[in-house]
Tab-separated table of C-alpha atoms and ligand atoms in Angstrom:
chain	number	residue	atom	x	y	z
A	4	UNK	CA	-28.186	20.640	12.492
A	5	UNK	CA	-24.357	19.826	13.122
A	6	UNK	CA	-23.022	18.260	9.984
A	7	UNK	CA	-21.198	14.917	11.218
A	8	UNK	CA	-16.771	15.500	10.880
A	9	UNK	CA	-15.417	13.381	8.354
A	10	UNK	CA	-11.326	13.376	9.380
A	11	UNK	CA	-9.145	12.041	5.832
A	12	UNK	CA	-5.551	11.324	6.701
A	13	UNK	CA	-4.355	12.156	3.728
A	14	UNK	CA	-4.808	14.968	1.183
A	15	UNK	CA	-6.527	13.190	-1.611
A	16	UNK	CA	-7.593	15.137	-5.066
A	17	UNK	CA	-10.641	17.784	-4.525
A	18	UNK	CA	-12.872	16.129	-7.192
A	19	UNK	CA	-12.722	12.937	-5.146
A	20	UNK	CA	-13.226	14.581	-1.825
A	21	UNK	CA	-16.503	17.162	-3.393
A	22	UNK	CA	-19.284	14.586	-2.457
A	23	UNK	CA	-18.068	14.966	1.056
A	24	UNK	CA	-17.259	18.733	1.584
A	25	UNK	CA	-21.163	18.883	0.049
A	26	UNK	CA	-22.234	16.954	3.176
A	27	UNK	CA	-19.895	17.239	5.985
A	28	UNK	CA	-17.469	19.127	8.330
A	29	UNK	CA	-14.128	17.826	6.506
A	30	UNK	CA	-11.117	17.851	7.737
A	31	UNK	CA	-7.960	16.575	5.489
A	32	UNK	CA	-4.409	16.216	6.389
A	33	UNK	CA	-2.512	18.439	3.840
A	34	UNK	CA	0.240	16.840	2.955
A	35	UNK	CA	0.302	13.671	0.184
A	36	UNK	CA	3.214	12.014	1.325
A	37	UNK	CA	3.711	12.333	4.956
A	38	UNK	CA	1.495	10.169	7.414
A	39	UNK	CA	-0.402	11.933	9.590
A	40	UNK	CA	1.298	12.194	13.410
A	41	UNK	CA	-0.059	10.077	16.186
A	42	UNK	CA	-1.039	12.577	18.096
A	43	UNK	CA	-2.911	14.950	15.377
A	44	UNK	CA	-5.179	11.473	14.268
A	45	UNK	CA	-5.971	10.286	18.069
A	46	UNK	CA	-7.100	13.728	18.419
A	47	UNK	CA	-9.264	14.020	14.871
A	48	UNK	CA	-10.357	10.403	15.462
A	49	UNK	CA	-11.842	11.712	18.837
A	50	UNK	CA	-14.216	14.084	17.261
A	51	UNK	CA	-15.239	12.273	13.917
A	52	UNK	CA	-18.323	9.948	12.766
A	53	UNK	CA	-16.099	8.846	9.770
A	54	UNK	CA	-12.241	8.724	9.046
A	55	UNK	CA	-10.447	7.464	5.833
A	56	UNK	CA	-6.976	5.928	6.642
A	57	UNK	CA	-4.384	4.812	4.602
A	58	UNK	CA	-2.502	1.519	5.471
A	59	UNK	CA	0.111	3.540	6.815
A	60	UNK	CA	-2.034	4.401	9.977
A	61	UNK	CA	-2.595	1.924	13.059
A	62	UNK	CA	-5.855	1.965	14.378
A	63	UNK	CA	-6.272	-0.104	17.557
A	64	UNK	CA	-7.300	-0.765	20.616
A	65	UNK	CA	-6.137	2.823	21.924
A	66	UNK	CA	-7.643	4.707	18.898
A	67	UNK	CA	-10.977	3.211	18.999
A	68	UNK	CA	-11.537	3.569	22.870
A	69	UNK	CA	-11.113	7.346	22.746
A	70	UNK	CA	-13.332	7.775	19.744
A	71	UNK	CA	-17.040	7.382	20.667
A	72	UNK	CA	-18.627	9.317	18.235
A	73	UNK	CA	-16.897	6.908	15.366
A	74	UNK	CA	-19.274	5.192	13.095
A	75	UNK	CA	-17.327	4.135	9.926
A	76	UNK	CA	-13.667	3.830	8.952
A	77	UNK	CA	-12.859	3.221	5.301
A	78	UNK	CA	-9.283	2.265	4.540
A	79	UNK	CA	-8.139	2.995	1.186
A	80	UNK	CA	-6.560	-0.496	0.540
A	81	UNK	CA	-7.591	-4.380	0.415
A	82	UNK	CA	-5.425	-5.360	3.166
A	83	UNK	CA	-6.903	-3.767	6.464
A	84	UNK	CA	-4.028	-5.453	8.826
A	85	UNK	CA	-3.047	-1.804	10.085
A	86	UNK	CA	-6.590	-2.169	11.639
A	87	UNK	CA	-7.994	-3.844	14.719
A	88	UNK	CA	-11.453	-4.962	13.407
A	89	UNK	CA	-11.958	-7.095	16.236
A	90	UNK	CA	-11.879	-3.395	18.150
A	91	UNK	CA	-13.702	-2.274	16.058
A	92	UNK	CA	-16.857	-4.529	15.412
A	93	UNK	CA	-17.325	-4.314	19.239
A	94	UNK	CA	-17.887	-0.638	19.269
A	95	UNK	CA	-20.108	-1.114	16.691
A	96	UNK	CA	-17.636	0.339	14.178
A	97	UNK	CA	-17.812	-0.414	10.642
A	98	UNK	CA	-14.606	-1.267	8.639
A	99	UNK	CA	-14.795	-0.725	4.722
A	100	UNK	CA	-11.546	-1.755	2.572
A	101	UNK	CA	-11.314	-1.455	-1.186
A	102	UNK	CA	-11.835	-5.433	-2.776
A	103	UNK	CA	-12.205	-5.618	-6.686
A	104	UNK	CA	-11.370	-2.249	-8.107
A	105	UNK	CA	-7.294	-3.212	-7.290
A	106	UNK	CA	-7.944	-6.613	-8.602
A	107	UNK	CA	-6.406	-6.529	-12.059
A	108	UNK	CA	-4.348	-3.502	-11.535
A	109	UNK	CA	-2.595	-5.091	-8.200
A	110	UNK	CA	-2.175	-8.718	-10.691
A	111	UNK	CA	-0.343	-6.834	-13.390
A	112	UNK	CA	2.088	-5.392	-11.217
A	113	UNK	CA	2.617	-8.895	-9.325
A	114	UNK	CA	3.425	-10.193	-12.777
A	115	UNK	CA	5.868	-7.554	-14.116
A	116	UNK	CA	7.619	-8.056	-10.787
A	117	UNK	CA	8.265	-11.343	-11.100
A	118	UNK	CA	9.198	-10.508	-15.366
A	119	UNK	CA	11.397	-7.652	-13.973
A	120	UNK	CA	12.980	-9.990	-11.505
A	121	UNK	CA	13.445	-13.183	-13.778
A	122	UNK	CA	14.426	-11.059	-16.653
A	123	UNK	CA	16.643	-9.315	-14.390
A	124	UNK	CA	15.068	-6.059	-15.816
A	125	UNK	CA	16.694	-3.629	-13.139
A	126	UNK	CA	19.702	-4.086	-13.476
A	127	UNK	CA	19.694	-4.389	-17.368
A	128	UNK	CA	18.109	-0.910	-17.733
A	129	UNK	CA	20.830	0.420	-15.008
A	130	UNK	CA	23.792	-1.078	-16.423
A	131	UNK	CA	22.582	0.808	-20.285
A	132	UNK	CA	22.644	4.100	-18.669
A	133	UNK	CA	25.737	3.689	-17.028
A	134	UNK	CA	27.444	2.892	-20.084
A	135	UNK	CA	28.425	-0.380	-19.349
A	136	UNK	CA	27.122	-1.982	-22.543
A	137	UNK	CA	29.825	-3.038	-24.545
A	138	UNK	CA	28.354	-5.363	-27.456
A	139	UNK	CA	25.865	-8.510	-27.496
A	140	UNK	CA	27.168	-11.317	-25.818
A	141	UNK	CA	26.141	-14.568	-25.192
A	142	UNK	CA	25.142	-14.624	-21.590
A	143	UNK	CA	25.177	-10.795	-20.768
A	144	UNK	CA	22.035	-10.447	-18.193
A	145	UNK	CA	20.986	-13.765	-18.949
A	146	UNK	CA	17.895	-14.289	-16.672
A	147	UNK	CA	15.224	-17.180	-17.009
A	148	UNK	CA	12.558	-17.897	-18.286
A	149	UNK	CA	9.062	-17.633	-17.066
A	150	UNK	CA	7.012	-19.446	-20.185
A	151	UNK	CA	6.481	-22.984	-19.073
A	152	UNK	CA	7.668	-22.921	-15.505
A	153	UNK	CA	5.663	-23.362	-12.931
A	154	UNK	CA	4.527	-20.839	-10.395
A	155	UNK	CA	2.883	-21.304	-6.703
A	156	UNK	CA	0.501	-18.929	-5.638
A	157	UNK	CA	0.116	-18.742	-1.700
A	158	UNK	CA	-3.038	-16.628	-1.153
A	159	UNK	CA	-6.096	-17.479	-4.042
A	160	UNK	CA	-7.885	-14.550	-3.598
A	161	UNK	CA	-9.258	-12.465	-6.284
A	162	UNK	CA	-5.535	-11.120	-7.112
A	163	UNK	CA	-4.016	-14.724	-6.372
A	164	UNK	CA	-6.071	-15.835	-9.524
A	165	UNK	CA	-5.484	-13.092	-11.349
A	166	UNK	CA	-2.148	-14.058	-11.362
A	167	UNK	CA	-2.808	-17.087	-12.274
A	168	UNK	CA	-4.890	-16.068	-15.310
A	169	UNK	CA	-1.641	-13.999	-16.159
A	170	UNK	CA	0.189	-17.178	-15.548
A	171	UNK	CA	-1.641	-19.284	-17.749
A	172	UNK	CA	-0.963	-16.845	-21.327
A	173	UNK	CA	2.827	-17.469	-20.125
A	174	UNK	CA	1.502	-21.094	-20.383
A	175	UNK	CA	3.135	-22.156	-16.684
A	176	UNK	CA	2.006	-24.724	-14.544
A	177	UNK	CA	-0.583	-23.088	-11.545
A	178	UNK	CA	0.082	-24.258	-8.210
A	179	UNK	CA	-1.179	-22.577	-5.236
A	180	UNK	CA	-1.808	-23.030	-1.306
A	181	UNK	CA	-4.864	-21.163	0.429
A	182	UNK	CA	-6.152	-21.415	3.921
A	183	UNK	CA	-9.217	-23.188	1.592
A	184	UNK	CA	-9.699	-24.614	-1.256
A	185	UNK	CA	-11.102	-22.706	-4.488
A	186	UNK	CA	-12.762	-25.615	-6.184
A	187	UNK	CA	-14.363	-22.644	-8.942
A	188	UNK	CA	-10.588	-20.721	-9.557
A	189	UNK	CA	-9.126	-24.571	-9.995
A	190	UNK	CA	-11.666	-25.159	-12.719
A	191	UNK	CA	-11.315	-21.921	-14.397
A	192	UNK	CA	-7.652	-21.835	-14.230
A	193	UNK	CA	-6.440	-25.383	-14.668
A	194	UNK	CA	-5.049	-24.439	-10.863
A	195	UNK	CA	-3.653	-27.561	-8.986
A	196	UNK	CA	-4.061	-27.406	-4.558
A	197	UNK	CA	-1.463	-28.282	-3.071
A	198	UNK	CA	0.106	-28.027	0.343
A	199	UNK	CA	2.547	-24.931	1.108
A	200	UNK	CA	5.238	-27.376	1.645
A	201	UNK	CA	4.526	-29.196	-1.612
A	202	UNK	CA	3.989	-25.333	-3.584
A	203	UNK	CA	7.920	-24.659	-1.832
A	204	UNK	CA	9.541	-27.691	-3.507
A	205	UNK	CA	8.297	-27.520	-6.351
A	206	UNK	CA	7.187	-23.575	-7.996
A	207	UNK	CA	9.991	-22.326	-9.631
A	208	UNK	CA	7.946	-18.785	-8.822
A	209	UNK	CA	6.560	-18.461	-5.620
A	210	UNK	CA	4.327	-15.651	-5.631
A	211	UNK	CA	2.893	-14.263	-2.038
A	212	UNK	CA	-0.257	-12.800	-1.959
A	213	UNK	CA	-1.619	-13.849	1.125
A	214	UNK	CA	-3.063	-11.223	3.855
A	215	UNK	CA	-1.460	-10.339	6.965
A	216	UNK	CA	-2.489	-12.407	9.858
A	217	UNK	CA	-1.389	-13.902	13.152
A	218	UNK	CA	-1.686	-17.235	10.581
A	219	UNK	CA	0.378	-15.321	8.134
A	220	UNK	CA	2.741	-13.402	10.214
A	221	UNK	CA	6.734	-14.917	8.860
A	222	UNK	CA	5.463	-17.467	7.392
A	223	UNK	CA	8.315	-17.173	4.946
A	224	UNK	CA	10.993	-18.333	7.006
A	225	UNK	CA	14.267	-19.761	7.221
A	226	UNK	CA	12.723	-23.612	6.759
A	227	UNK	CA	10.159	-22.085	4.156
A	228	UNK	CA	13.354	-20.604	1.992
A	229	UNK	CA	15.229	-23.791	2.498
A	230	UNK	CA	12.333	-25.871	0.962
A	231	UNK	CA	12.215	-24.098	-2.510
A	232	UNK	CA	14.667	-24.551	-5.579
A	233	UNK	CA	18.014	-23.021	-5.342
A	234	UNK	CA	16.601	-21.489	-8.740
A	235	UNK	CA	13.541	-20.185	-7.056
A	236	UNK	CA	12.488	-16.556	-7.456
A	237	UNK	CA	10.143	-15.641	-4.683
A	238	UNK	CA	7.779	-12.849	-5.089
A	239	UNK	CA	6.334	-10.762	-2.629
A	240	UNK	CA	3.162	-8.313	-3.472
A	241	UNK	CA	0.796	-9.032	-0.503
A	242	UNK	CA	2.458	-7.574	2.831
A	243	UNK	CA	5.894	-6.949	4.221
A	244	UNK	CA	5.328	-9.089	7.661
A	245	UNK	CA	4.340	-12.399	5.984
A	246	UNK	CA	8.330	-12.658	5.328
A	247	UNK	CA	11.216	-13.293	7.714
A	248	UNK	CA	13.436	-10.271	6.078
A	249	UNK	CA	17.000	-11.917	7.951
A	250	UNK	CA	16.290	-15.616	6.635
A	251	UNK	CA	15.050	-13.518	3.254
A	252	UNK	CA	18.212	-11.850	2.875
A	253	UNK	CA	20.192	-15.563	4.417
A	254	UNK	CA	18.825	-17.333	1.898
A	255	UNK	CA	19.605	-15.087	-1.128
A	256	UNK	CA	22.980	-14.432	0.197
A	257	UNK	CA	23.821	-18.124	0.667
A	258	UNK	CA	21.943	-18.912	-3.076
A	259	UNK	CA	19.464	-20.876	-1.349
A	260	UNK	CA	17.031	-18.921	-3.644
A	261	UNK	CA	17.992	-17.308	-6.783
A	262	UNK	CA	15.952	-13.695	-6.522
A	263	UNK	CA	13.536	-11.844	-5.218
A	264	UNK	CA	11.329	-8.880	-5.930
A	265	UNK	CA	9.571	-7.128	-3.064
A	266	UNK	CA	6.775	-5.131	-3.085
A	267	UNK	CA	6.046	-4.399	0.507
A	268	UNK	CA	8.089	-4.658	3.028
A	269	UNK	CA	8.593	-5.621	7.184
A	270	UNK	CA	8.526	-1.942	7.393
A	271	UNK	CA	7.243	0.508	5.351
A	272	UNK	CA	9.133	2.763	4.313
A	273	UNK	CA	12.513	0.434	3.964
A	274	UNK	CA	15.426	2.383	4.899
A	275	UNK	CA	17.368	2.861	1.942
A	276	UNK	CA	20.449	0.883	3.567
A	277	UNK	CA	18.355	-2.051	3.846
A	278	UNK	CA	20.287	-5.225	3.564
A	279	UNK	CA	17.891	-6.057	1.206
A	280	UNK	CA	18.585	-3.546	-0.867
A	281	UNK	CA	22.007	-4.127	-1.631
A	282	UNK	CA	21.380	-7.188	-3.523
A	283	UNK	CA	21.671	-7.026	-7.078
A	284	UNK	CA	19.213	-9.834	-7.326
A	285	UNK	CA	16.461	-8.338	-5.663
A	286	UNK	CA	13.748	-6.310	-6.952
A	287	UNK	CA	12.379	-3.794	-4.569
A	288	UNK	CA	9.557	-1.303	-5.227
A	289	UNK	CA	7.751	0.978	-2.871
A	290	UNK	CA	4.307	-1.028	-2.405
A	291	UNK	CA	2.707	0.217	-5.841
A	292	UNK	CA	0.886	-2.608	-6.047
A	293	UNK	CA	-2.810	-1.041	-6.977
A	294	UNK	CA	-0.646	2.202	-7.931
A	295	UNK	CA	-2.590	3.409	-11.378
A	296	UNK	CA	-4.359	6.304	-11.686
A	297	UNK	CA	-7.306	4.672	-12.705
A	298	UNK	CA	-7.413	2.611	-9.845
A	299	UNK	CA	-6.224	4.920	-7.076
A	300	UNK	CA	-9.031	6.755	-8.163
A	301	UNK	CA	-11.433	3.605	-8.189
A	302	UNK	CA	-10.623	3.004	-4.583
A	303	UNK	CA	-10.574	6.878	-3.302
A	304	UNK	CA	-13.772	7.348	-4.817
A	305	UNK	CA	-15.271	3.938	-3.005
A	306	UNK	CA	-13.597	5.052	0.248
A	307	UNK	CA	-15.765	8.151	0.051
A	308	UNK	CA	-18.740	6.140	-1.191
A	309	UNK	CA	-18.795	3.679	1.638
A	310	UNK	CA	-18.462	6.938	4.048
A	311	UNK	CA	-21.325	8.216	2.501
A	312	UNK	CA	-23.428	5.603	3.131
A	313	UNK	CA	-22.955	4.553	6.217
A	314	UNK	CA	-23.430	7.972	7.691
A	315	UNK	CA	-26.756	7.806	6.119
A	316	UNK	CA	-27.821	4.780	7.278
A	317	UNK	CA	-27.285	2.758	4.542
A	318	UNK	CA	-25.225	-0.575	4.167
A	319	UNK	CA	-21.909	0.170	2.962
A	320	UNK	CA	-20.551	-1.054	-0.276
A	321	UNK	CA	-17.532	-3.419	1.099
A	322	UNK	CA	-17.509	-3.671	4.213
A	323	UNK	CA	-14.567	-5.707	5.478
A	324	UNK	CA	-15.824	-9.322	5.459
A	325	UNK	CA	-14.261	-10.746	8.645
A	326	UNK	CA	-17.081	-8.362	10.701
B	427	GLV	C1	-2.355	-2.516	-0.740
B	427	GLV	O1	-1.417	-3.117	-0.326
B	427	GLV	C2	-3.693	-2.856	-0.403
B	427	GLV	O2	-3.921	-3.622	0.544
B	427	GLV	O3	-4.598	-2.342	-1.077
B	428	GLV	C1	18.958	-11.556	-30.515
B	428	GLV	O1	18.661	-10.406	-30.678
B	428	GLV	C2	19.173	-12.492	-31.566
B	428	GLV	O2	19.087	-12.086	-32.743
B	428	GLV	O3	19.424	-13.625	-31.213
């Protein structure tokens, strides 16, 4: 019997992939950090049952047409914004995405952002290595403080109160905004609702972790920015698009805000003469939000596992919610 073609758009580790190669016709895309060409994954999508994408691939409208055969499409992320599930779900196709297994992982790095950023950690370990350090003074890279300040969460998912959890050792003040309420995470966490305007005016951290959505899509804009503190530090670990990038940059140039450290970004990969970039008091790392080895692992490893069993008729394991 033909074994059904599994098509992975990037090369992942072999011990991850085994299970697969045991069952399938595999294909993998060889290279680890280079995304896979239009062309090359319209034409694998068009002969596979089962494809594992990476957030850096679109999958619409155009992709989905041309591939009947498709059953199952794991993406190896929480955030499944670079797919068209509405597509999707009327071919029949099922979405997985990888919930959980980032959860902690993906709130630790949110919260050593926003350290990095307050403590102004960047530039502190740059300006040692260039030599610049002279003696202890009084204010050199004086930051401030996170203890006791208070931060606003928009997006109270399962990372959203992880942060919080975070927050509350640092003993701040947990505000957040959500498209509902979490009666449960304001119990547990001593979290307060409140509306995004009200979360703007008064977080001195305003953390976004909020999905991608039409909703969602620059939400952080020029009035948004002009709402916070001019001491606010605004956070970004969720996705790129949720931010206005110009009224971003406005508003840290004209010290509307006081920082900002990025995560993910409009577009991924930022060019290296971003605006952005240039500021000294922004933050910027290359969307390693869920980046441990542990948990890269942890979501490879589901990826496969929610190939596996949809292909044999099984239900998968996540399957993207929204379906
Ligand atoms: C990463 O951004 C993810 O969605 O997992
Ligand atoms: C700082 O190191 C201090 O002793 O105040």
């Amino acid at each position: 019997m033909r074994r059904p073609y599994v098509f992975i758009t990037r090369k992942l580790p072999d011990d991850i992939v085994a299970p697969l190669y045991d069952k399938y016709d595999v294909n993998m895309w060889p290279h680890e950090h280079l995304v896979v060409p239009r062309d090359v994954l319209l034409q694998e999508a068009s002969r596979a049952e089962a494809l594992i994408t990476m957030l850096s691939d679109r999958i619409d409208e155009e992709l989905l047409q041309q591939s009947v055969k498709l059953r199952v499409i794991a993406n190896v992320a929480v955030g499944y914004d670079n797919i068209d599930i509405e597509a999707a779900t009327k071919r029949g196709v099922i979405v997985c995405n990888t919930p959980d297994v980032l959860t902690e992982t993906t709130a630790d790095l949110t919260f050593a952002l926003l350290l990095a950023t307050a403590r102004r950690l960047v530039e502190a370990a740059e300006f040692i290595k260039e030599g610049k350090w002279k003696s202890w003074s009084p204010l050199l890279l004086a930051g401030t403080d996170v203890h006791h300040k208070t931060i606003g969460i928009v997006g109270m998912g399962k990372i959203g109160q992880a942060v919080a959890h975070r927050a509350k050792g640092f003993h701040m003040r947990v505000l957040y905004y959500n498209r509902s309420r979490n009666i449960e995470a304001e119990r547990a966490l001593d979290a307060t609702y409140c509306s995004f305007d009200e979360l703007l005016e008064q977080a001195d951290f305003v953390v976004c972790l909020a999905p991608l959505t039409n909703e969602t899509y620059q939400l952080f804009n020029r009035e948004a920015f002009m709402k916070m503190k001019r001491s606010a530090i605004f956070i970004n670990a969720g996705r790129g698009a949720v931010v206005d990038e110009k009224a971003l940059y406005d508003a840290l140039i004209d010290q509307q805000i006081a920082a900002a450290g990025l995560d993910v970004f409009a577009e991924e990969p930022i060019r290296e003469d971003h605006p952005l970039l240039q500021l000294p008091n922004v933050v910027a790392l290359p969307h390693i939000g869920s980046a441990t080895k542990e948990t890269r692992y942890a979501m490879m490893q589901l990826c496969c596992r929610n190939v596996i069993a949809v292909l044999e008729g099984k239900e998968p394991y996540t399957p993207v919610k929204s379906q």
